[in-house]
XYZ file of C-alpha atoms in Angstrom:
468
model
C 0.000 0.000 0.000
C 2.731 2.445 0.960
C 4.671 1.881 -2.254
C 1.621 2.558 -4.410
C 0.551 5.909 -3.027
C 1.851 9.438 -3.075
C 3.621 10.969 -0.055
C 1.297 11.671 2.882
C -0.465 15.003 2.993
C 0.132 16.603 6.385
C -2.596 18.938 7.595
C -2.105 20.650 10.955
C -4.894 21.272 13.429
C -5.397 23.513 16.398
C -6.967 22.420 19.712
C -10.570 21.292 19.908
C -12.889 21.501 22.894
C -16.410 20.180 23.143
C -19.793 20.542 24.819
C -19.969 20.842 28.547
C -19.173 18.591 31.211
C -16.214 17.834 33.431
C -15.016 20.890 35.388
C -12.072 21.171 37.766
C -11.772 24.131 40.069
C -8.225 25.446 40.378
C -8.859 26.341 44.028
C -10.287 22.945 45.012
C -8.207 20.732 42.753
C -6.012 19.341 45.556
C -8.971 18.491 47.750
C -11.831 17.319 45.554
C -12.966 16.489 42.048
C -15.761 18.706 40.801
C -17.415 16.827 37.976
C -20.206 18.393 35.965
C -21.262 16.244 33.023
C -24.321 16.891 30.886
C -23.415 14.690 27.958
C -26.875 13.260 27.307
C -29.617 15.476 28.754
C -33.044 14.267 27.701
C -33.951 17.673 26.349
C -31.153 17.502 23.782
C -32.048 14.098 22.400
C -34.320 15.245 19.655
C -34.206 13.294 16.452
C -31.704 14.506 13.921
C -33.868 17.493 13.184
C -36.717 18.436 10.920
C -34.946 19.377 7.768
C -37.141 21.271 5.369
C -36.002 21.059 1.787
C -37.597 22.445 -1.337
C -38.669 19.889 -3.905
C -35.792 18.834 -6.085
C -33.226 20.495 -3.850
C -30.700 17.672 -3.748
C -27.140 17.780 -4.982
C -26.704 20.489 -7.591
C -24.862 18.377 -10.100
C -26.280 14.964 -9.310
C -24.754 12.264 -7.166
C -21.516 12.203 -9.038
C -21.512 15.525 -10.852
C -18.570 17.827 -10.792
C -16.250 15.873 -8.526
C -12.794 16.561 -9.826
C -10.026 13.978 -9.920
C -6.943 15.040 -8.030
C -3.721 15.477 -9.961
C -0.664 17.700 -9.762
C 0.668 19.330 -6.650
C -2.272 21.517 -5.773
C -0.093 23.355 -3.302
C -0.652 26.903 -2.247
C 0.210 29.228 0.546
C -2.479 29.844 3.104
C -3.311 33.219 4.562
C -5.455 34.333 7.445
C -7.769 37.298 7.007
C -9.797 38.788 9.805
C -13.395 39.756 9.146
C -15.613 41.083 11.906
C -15.191 39.038 15.046
C -14.443 35.737 13.339
C -11.547 34.581 11.205
C -12.091 33.518 7.622
C -9.102 31.369 6.740
C -8.123 31.089 3.094
C -5.589 29.084 1.149
C -4.956 25.508 0.118
C -3.266 22.754 2.030
C -0.073 21.649 0.337
C 0.829 18.186 -0.874
C -0.319 16.020 -3.725
C -2.083 12.789 -4.413
C -1.252 12.585 -8.066
C -3.192 9.901 -9.905
C -5.035 8.890 -6.769
C -3.897 7.424 -3.490
C -4.507 7.718 0.239
C -5.143 10.974 2.087
C -3.564 10.866 5.549
C -4.634 13.308 8.260
C -2.669 13.454 11.519
C -4.231 13.993 14.963
C -2.484 15.625 17.907
C -3.303 15.714 21.586
C -4.193 19.125 22.974
C -3.065 19.940 26.486
C -5.337 21.762 28.912
C -4.033 25.363 28.794
C -4.966 26.313 32.353
C -5.766 24.538 35.583
C -9.426 25.502 35.460
C -10.025 24.626 31.804
C -12.859 22.192 31.197
C -12.514 18.664 29.890
C -15.616 18.441 27.744
C -16.892 15.187 26.245
C -18.871 15.574 23.045
C -22.095 13.888 21.993
C -22.609 14.226 18.281
C -23.920 11.900 15.618
C -25.559 8.721 16.836
C -25.941 10.087 20.335
C -28.831 12.190 19.080
C -31.237 9.556 17.776
C -30.847 5.796 18.030
C -33.824 4.544 16.014
C -32.287 2.397 13.281
C -33.086 3.243 9.683
C -34.029 0.360 7.295
C -31.296 -1.363 5.957
C -14.795 -0.480 -9.829
C -11.747 1.225 -9.885
C -10.608 3.763 -7.313
C -7.639 6.080 -7.313
C -6.501 7.832 -4.184
C -6.027 7.539 -0.464
C -6.192 10.666 1.668
C -5.211 11.334 5.253
C -6.562 14.081 7.514
C -4.769 15.408 10.586
C -7.002 15.315 13.642
C -6.505 17.198 16.889
C -6.973 15.247 20.106
C -8.556 17.249 22.938
C -7.463 15.384 26.070
C -8.817 12.183 24.494
C -12.302 13.774 24.462
C -12.628 14.622 20.780
C -10.850 14.817 17.446
C -11.082 17.338 14.632
C -9.335 18.217 11.384
C -9.248 20.824 8.617
C -11.257 21.151 5.437
C -11.413 23.977 2.912
C -14.650 25.455 1.614
C -15.221 27.689 -1.414
C -13.020 29.148 -4.167
C -10.419 30.091 -3.082
C -10.505 27.731 -0.125
C -11.366 28.967 3.360
C -9.999 26.694 6.053
C -12.271 25.506 8.865
C -11.861 22.905 11.570
C -14.447 20.113 11.668
C -15.311 16.983 13.584
C -15.315 13.952 11.273
C -18.410 12.229 12.638
C -19.360 8.658 11.712
C -22.654 9.062 13.576
C -24.169 11.646 11.203
C -24.163 12.310 7.465
C -24.482 16.045 6.827
C -21.799 18.695 6.436
C -22.197 22.137 7.984
C -19.997 25.134 8.640
C -20.882 28.385 10.439
C -21.623 31.742 8.868
C -20.387 34.796 10.775
C -23.916 35.509 12.016
C -23.857 32.232 13.975
C -20.969 33.451 16.125
C -20.973 35.601 19.213
C -18.853 38.786 19.298
C -16.202 37.037 21.403
C -16.095 33.811 19.385
C -12.758 32.479 18.190
C -14.336 30.344 15.474
C -13.371 30.477 11.849
C -16.425 30.942 9.645
C -17.340 30.569 5.991
C -17.707 33.861 4.143
C -19.721 32.984 1.037
C -19.174 36.440 -0.474
C -15.506 35.537 -0.938
C -16.224 32.348 -2.867
C -16.643 32.524 -6.646
C -18.215 29.049 -6.717
C -20.876 29.607 -4.043
C -24.537 28.967 -4.958
C -27.143 29.974 -2.376
C -30.329 28.009 -1.597
C -33.326 28.868 0.551
C -33.908 25.342 1.860
C -33.929 25.169 5.664
C -31.427 22.929 7.463
C -31.847 21.705 11.021
C -30.042 18.926 12.862
C -29.934 17.788 16.490
C -27.074 16.132 18.355
C -26.603 14.842 21.862
C -24.916 18.162 22.624
C -27.679 20.289 21.099
C -28.824 21.512 17.695
C -27.997 23.970 14.900
C -29.968 25.426 12.000
C -29.302 27.321 8.805
C -29.666 27.084 5.019
C -28.418 24.648 2.418
C -26.012 25.817 -0.299
C -23.670 24.471 -2.990
C -19.917 25.052 -3.139
C -16.528 23.431 -3.427
C -15.257 21.360 -0.475
C -11.710 19.994 -0.205
C -10.427 17.465 2.328
C -6.723 17.606 1.733
C -6.462 17.066 -2.012
C -9.797 15.295 -2.360
C -12.143 17.804 -3.957
C -15.930 17.828 -4.310
C -17.237 20.542 -6.608
C -20.770 21.908 -6.242
C -21.307 19.920 -3.048
C -24.467 20.445 -0.998
C -23.851 21.399 2.627
C -25.329 23.798 5.167
C -24.339 27.267 6.263
C -25.335 27.400 9.922
C -26.943 30.708 10.884
C -27.850 29.793 14.464
C -25.648 27.623 16.664
C -27.098 28.862 19.957
C -28.712 25.477 20.562
C -25.343 23.675 20.571
C -24.138 23.794 24.149
C -20.955 25.771 24.720
C -20.366 26.156 20.978
C -18.581 29.473 21.503
C -16.044 27.664 23.654
C -15.560 24.764 21.260
C -12.597 24.965 18.955
C -14.078 22.981 16.104
C -16.082 25.073 13.673
C -18.345 22.559 11.928
C -19.035 18.895 11.257
C -18.407 16.518 8.361
C -20.698 13.510 8.654
C -19.326 10.181 7.426
C -22.557 8.192 7.812
C -24.762 6.817 5.041
C -27.329 8.536 2.836
C -30.237 7.023 4.807
C -29.679 9.376 7.751
C -28.719 12.545 5.905
C -30.994 15.481 6.599
C -32.717 16.853 3.505
C -31.892 13.816 1.376
C -28.671 15.414 0.116
C -25.720 13.225 -0.986
C -23.025 12.448 1.547
C -19.296 13.093 1.450
C -18.379 9.416 1.166
C -20.977 8.738 -1.521
C -19.619 11.586 -3.639
C -15.979 10.640 -3.065
C -16.615 7.021 -4.018
C -18.599 7.949 -7.131
C -15.974 10.490 -8.201
C -13.266 7.821 -8.452
C -10.882 9.720 -6.199
C -10.466 6.979 -3.577
C -8.209 3.943 -3.968
C -10.823 1.934 -2.074
C -14.317 2.798 -0.782
C -12.939 2.693 2.746
C -11.853 5.072 5.500
C -10.204 4.359 8.839
C -9.515 6.098 12.130
C -6.501 5.887 14.387
C -7.220 7.886 17.541
C -4.076 8.693 19.461
C -4.006 8.085 23.206
C -2.478 11.369 24.380
C -0.573 11.277 21.093
C -1.081 12.071 17.393
C -3.675 10.136 15.427
C -4.934 9.949 11.866
C -7.958 9.641 9.598
C -7.314 7.793 6.338
C -9.646 8.226 3.367
C -9.335 5.568 0.672
C -7.580 2.803 2.592
C -5.944 1.856 5.872
C -2.551 2.545 7.465
C -0.797 -0.750 8.373
C 1.533 1.015 10.801
C -1.456 1.898 12.991
C -2.721 -1.610 13.777
C -1.536 -5.030 14.925
C -2.642 -8.368 13.500
C -5.613 -8.887 11.221
C -8.954 -7.151 10.939
C -12.032 -8.929 12.242
C -14.937 -7.885 10.049
C -18.485 -7.422 11.302
C -21.376 -6.703 8.894
C -23.628 -3.705 9.419
C -27.264 -4.199 10.366
C -28.206 -1.403 7.960
C -26.575 1.227 5.756
C -27.531 4.100 8.026
C -25.401 4.375 11.142
C -22.227 2.341 11.336
C -24.147 -0.149 13.462
C -23.472 -3.843 13.980
C -25.235 -6.632 15.813
C -24.236 -6.732 19.475
C -24.113 -10.335 20.697
C -23.327 -9.578 24.323
C -21.776 -7.166 26.793
C -19.510 -9.107 29.141
C -18.017 -7.989 32.455
C -15.273 -10.103 33.975
C -16.413 -13.086 31.919
C -20.128 -12.781 32.735
C -22.681 -11.460 30.232
C -24.914 -8.645 31.427
C -28.664 -9.207 31.550
C -29.556 -6.280 29.297
C -31.550 -6.513 26.075
C -29.330 -4.288 23.908
C -28.631 -5.831 20.529
C -27.024 -3.083 18.426
C -23.651 -1.335 18.718
C -22.979 1.919 16.848
C -19.352 2.846 16.194
C -19.384 6.627 16.502
C -16.336 8.888 16.224
C -18.517 11.860 17.213
C -19.146 10.581 20.741
C -16.380 10.733 23.340
C -17.375 7.889 25.639
C -19.096 4.518 25.727
C -22.830 5.021 26.142
C -25.453 2.374 26.798
C -28.894 1.705 28.308
C -29.071 3.031 31.856
C -29.881 -0.321 33.498
C -26.949 -2.050 31.832
C -24.550 0.782 32.564
C -25.601 0.812 36.228
C -25.011 -2.953 36.517
C -21.590 -2.638 34.890
C -20.300 0.276 36.955
C -21.560 -1.313 40.178
C -19.525 -4.423 39.362
C -16.529 -2.132 38.933
C -16.999 -0.514 42.323
C -17.630 2.894 40.773
C -19.444 5.789 42.402
C -21.477 8.438 40.606
C -20.530 12.089 40.886
C -22.968 14.394 39.072
C -23.566 11.916 36.270
C -19.984 10.705 35.924
C -18.659 7.375 37.210
C -15.375 7.391 39.134
C -13.245 4.730 40.788
C -10.178 4.795 42.964
C -7.161 4.596 40.689
C -5.601 1.956 42.952
C -8.456 -0.567 42.769
C -8.851 -3.411 40.291
C -11.542 -2.972 37.645
C -12.899 -5.977 35.714
C -12.539 -6.113 31.947
C -15.497 -4.893 29.881
C -15.965 -6.807 26.609
C -18.207 -6.097 23.641
C -19.016 -9.176 21.548
C -19.689 -8.167 17.942
C -20.334 -10.730 15.220
C -18.935 -13.510 17.396
C -15.731 -11.572 18.094
C -14.731 -10.326 21.540
C -13.298 -6.830 21.910
C -12.163 -6.337 25.528
C -11.473 -3.021 27.256
C -9.285 -3.147 30.351
C -9.196 -0.586 33.160
C -6.544 1.564 31.470
C -8.632 1.635 28.283
C -11.703 2.851 30.161
C -10.117 5.707 32.120
C -10.465 9.108 30.466
C -9.168 11.387 33.240
C -7.218 11.141 36.493
C -7.314 13.649 39.340
C -5.338 12.627 42.373
C -6.400 9.078 43.249
C -9.713 9.327 41.401
C -10.104 7.899 37.901
C -13.003 8.885 35.645
C -14.472 6.013 33.628
C -15.460 6.689 30.026
C -18.913 5.142 30.414
C -22.216 6.989 30.338
C -25.889 6.017 30.505
C -28.234 6.997 27.713
C -31.476 8.657 28.813
C -34.002 6.081 29.956
C -36.716 7.566 27.704
C -34.919 6.438 24.543
C -36.667 3.401 23.009
C -33.619 1.924 21.288
C -31.598 -0.728 23.102
C -28.249 0.252 21.650
C -24.709 0.911 22.750
C -22.609 3.706 21.291
C -18.958 2.730 20.965
C -17.320 6.129 20.940
C -13.733 7.290 21.123
C -12.973 5.163 24.206
C -13.476 2.073 22.031
C -11.848 3.590 18.944
C -8.611 4.418 20.780
C -8.124 0.770 21.753
C -9.122 -0.523 18.321
C -8.235 0.674 14.843
C -11.518 0.733 12.941
C -11.855 0.366 9.180
C -15.187 1.658 7.870
C -15.835 -0.321 4.701
C -18.376 1.712 2.729
C -18.259 -0.605 -0.258
C -19.040 -3.855 1.548
C -21.168 -2.464 4.368
C -19.054 -3.643 7.272
C -16.531 -2.522 9.872
C -13.127 -4.092 10.323
C -11.628 -3.947 13.805
C -8.005 -4.561 14.759
C -5.919 -3.769 17.810
C -4.531 -0.240 17.458
C -0.771 0.133 17.578
C 0.218 2.813 20.078
C 3.750 3.886 21.043
C 5.558 1.186 23.023
C 3.697 -1.649 21.305
C 6.308 -2.304 18.591
C 7.198 -5.700 20.059
C 3.615 -6.692 20.751
C 2.626 -10.061 19.307
C-alpha cells in the first residue's frame, strides 16, 4: 500500500474543545474532584432534526456531478484574514495525491491550557437519535490530521469555497451532513473560523432550511452548494449547510471545532442530500471505498480516506457486517463484564467517532459500573485509581473486543479515575450501545463503505512495537 501511493499530505490542526461537562476548580483541585457532566440530557435528544427542503433540492450536479479527480501538486500558501469578530481562513493545504492514493490526516493531543479549563466530552452523531433506519476502480487515499482534545474529541481541517477557506471540523461517523458556520452564527467574542460565502466565486445559495440535532444540542441554517476539499480530495458543487444559528449547541462558543463533516450513510442525511463518502466514491478519487480512524491516546492520530494505514494496527482485521446502511451499526451479541454477560436486552452497537465515551442503556450501565466498584458524581462514574476494575468486553459478530481498566479511564485527578462510560437517557426506546472514542482508541476501525461492514483490529500505540 505504501509503495503505491503518493507521499502523505500533512494537515495541521489547532486544539478542539467540546460541549460541557467535566469541570475542575483550580482552588479545590487538591482536595476534591468537581465533575459536571451533561453529555446526554433528555432535552437535547431530539431526532436529527426536521430538515425542510424544497422539492428537487438535492445535490446540484447529481450524485456524481462535478467531482474533480486530483492530480498535480495543488499546493498553495495559506493566509489568514480577519473579518468582523471571526476569522475567515483562506488558502490551500499543500501536498499532492497525483493519480489517486490515500489521504492521511494526523491527529495531535491538545493539552489543557490552564488549571481551570474544562474537559468536555462531546455527543454528536448517533448520540442524538438511536432509532435504526431500514437497511470499480478507485484512485486515491487521503489522510486528515485530527486534533486530540485530552482524548475527548478529534477534529481536522477542510477547505470550503473558491479560493478555499480553512475551517476545523469533527469527522463524525454518527451523522451524514456537512455544515460550517456563517459569521452571524458566532458571538462577538467567538474564536471560530467561519465561511464567508461572499468571498467564494463558486458559491450557490439556496433557501432550503437545514436543522439537525445532536446529543450536545442543535444547529440550524440554510443549504447551499460550493466546493469542499479534504486535503487534495475535492468535491465541486457539493451540498452542505451554512449554519446561521448555533445557539442550541451547548458551549459552541467555547468549542474549537467550527463545523461537522458527517461520514454516515445517505439514509440518515438530513434533507436527502448526498453524503461526502458517496460523492468521493462515485468520483473515483479513492483507492478503495474505505476510511479508517486511528485515535491517538495522548498522542497524534490519523484519519485515512481511501484505505488503511498498516503502521497503525496489529494483526488482522475482524470484520463485522452492518445491520443497515444508516449508522455504522453492527449486531451486538453480548456485553460481558469479567467473563459474565450482562442481563440487558441491547442488541445493536454503533461505532461513533462523534461521541467521546461509551454510552449504553441506563440499566446495563448501572449494573456494569456497580460491578466495577464505581461511584457516581454528578452523572460521571469514578473509581479509585488503585483498585482493580474488571474487563469490559463487547461481543460483535462472534468476536470479543475487551477493554481493560486503562482503556476505560479518560481522566485522572489525584487518586480518582473517571471512567469513560455513560448512561443513555431512559426515555430512549432503542436498546443500543454507542462505541465512541474510548473504544476507537483501543481498536483501529476500518469503515468499509463498499461492503457495508466494519473491520476492527488492535490499534498500535507507542511502546507496542514488540507486541505479538
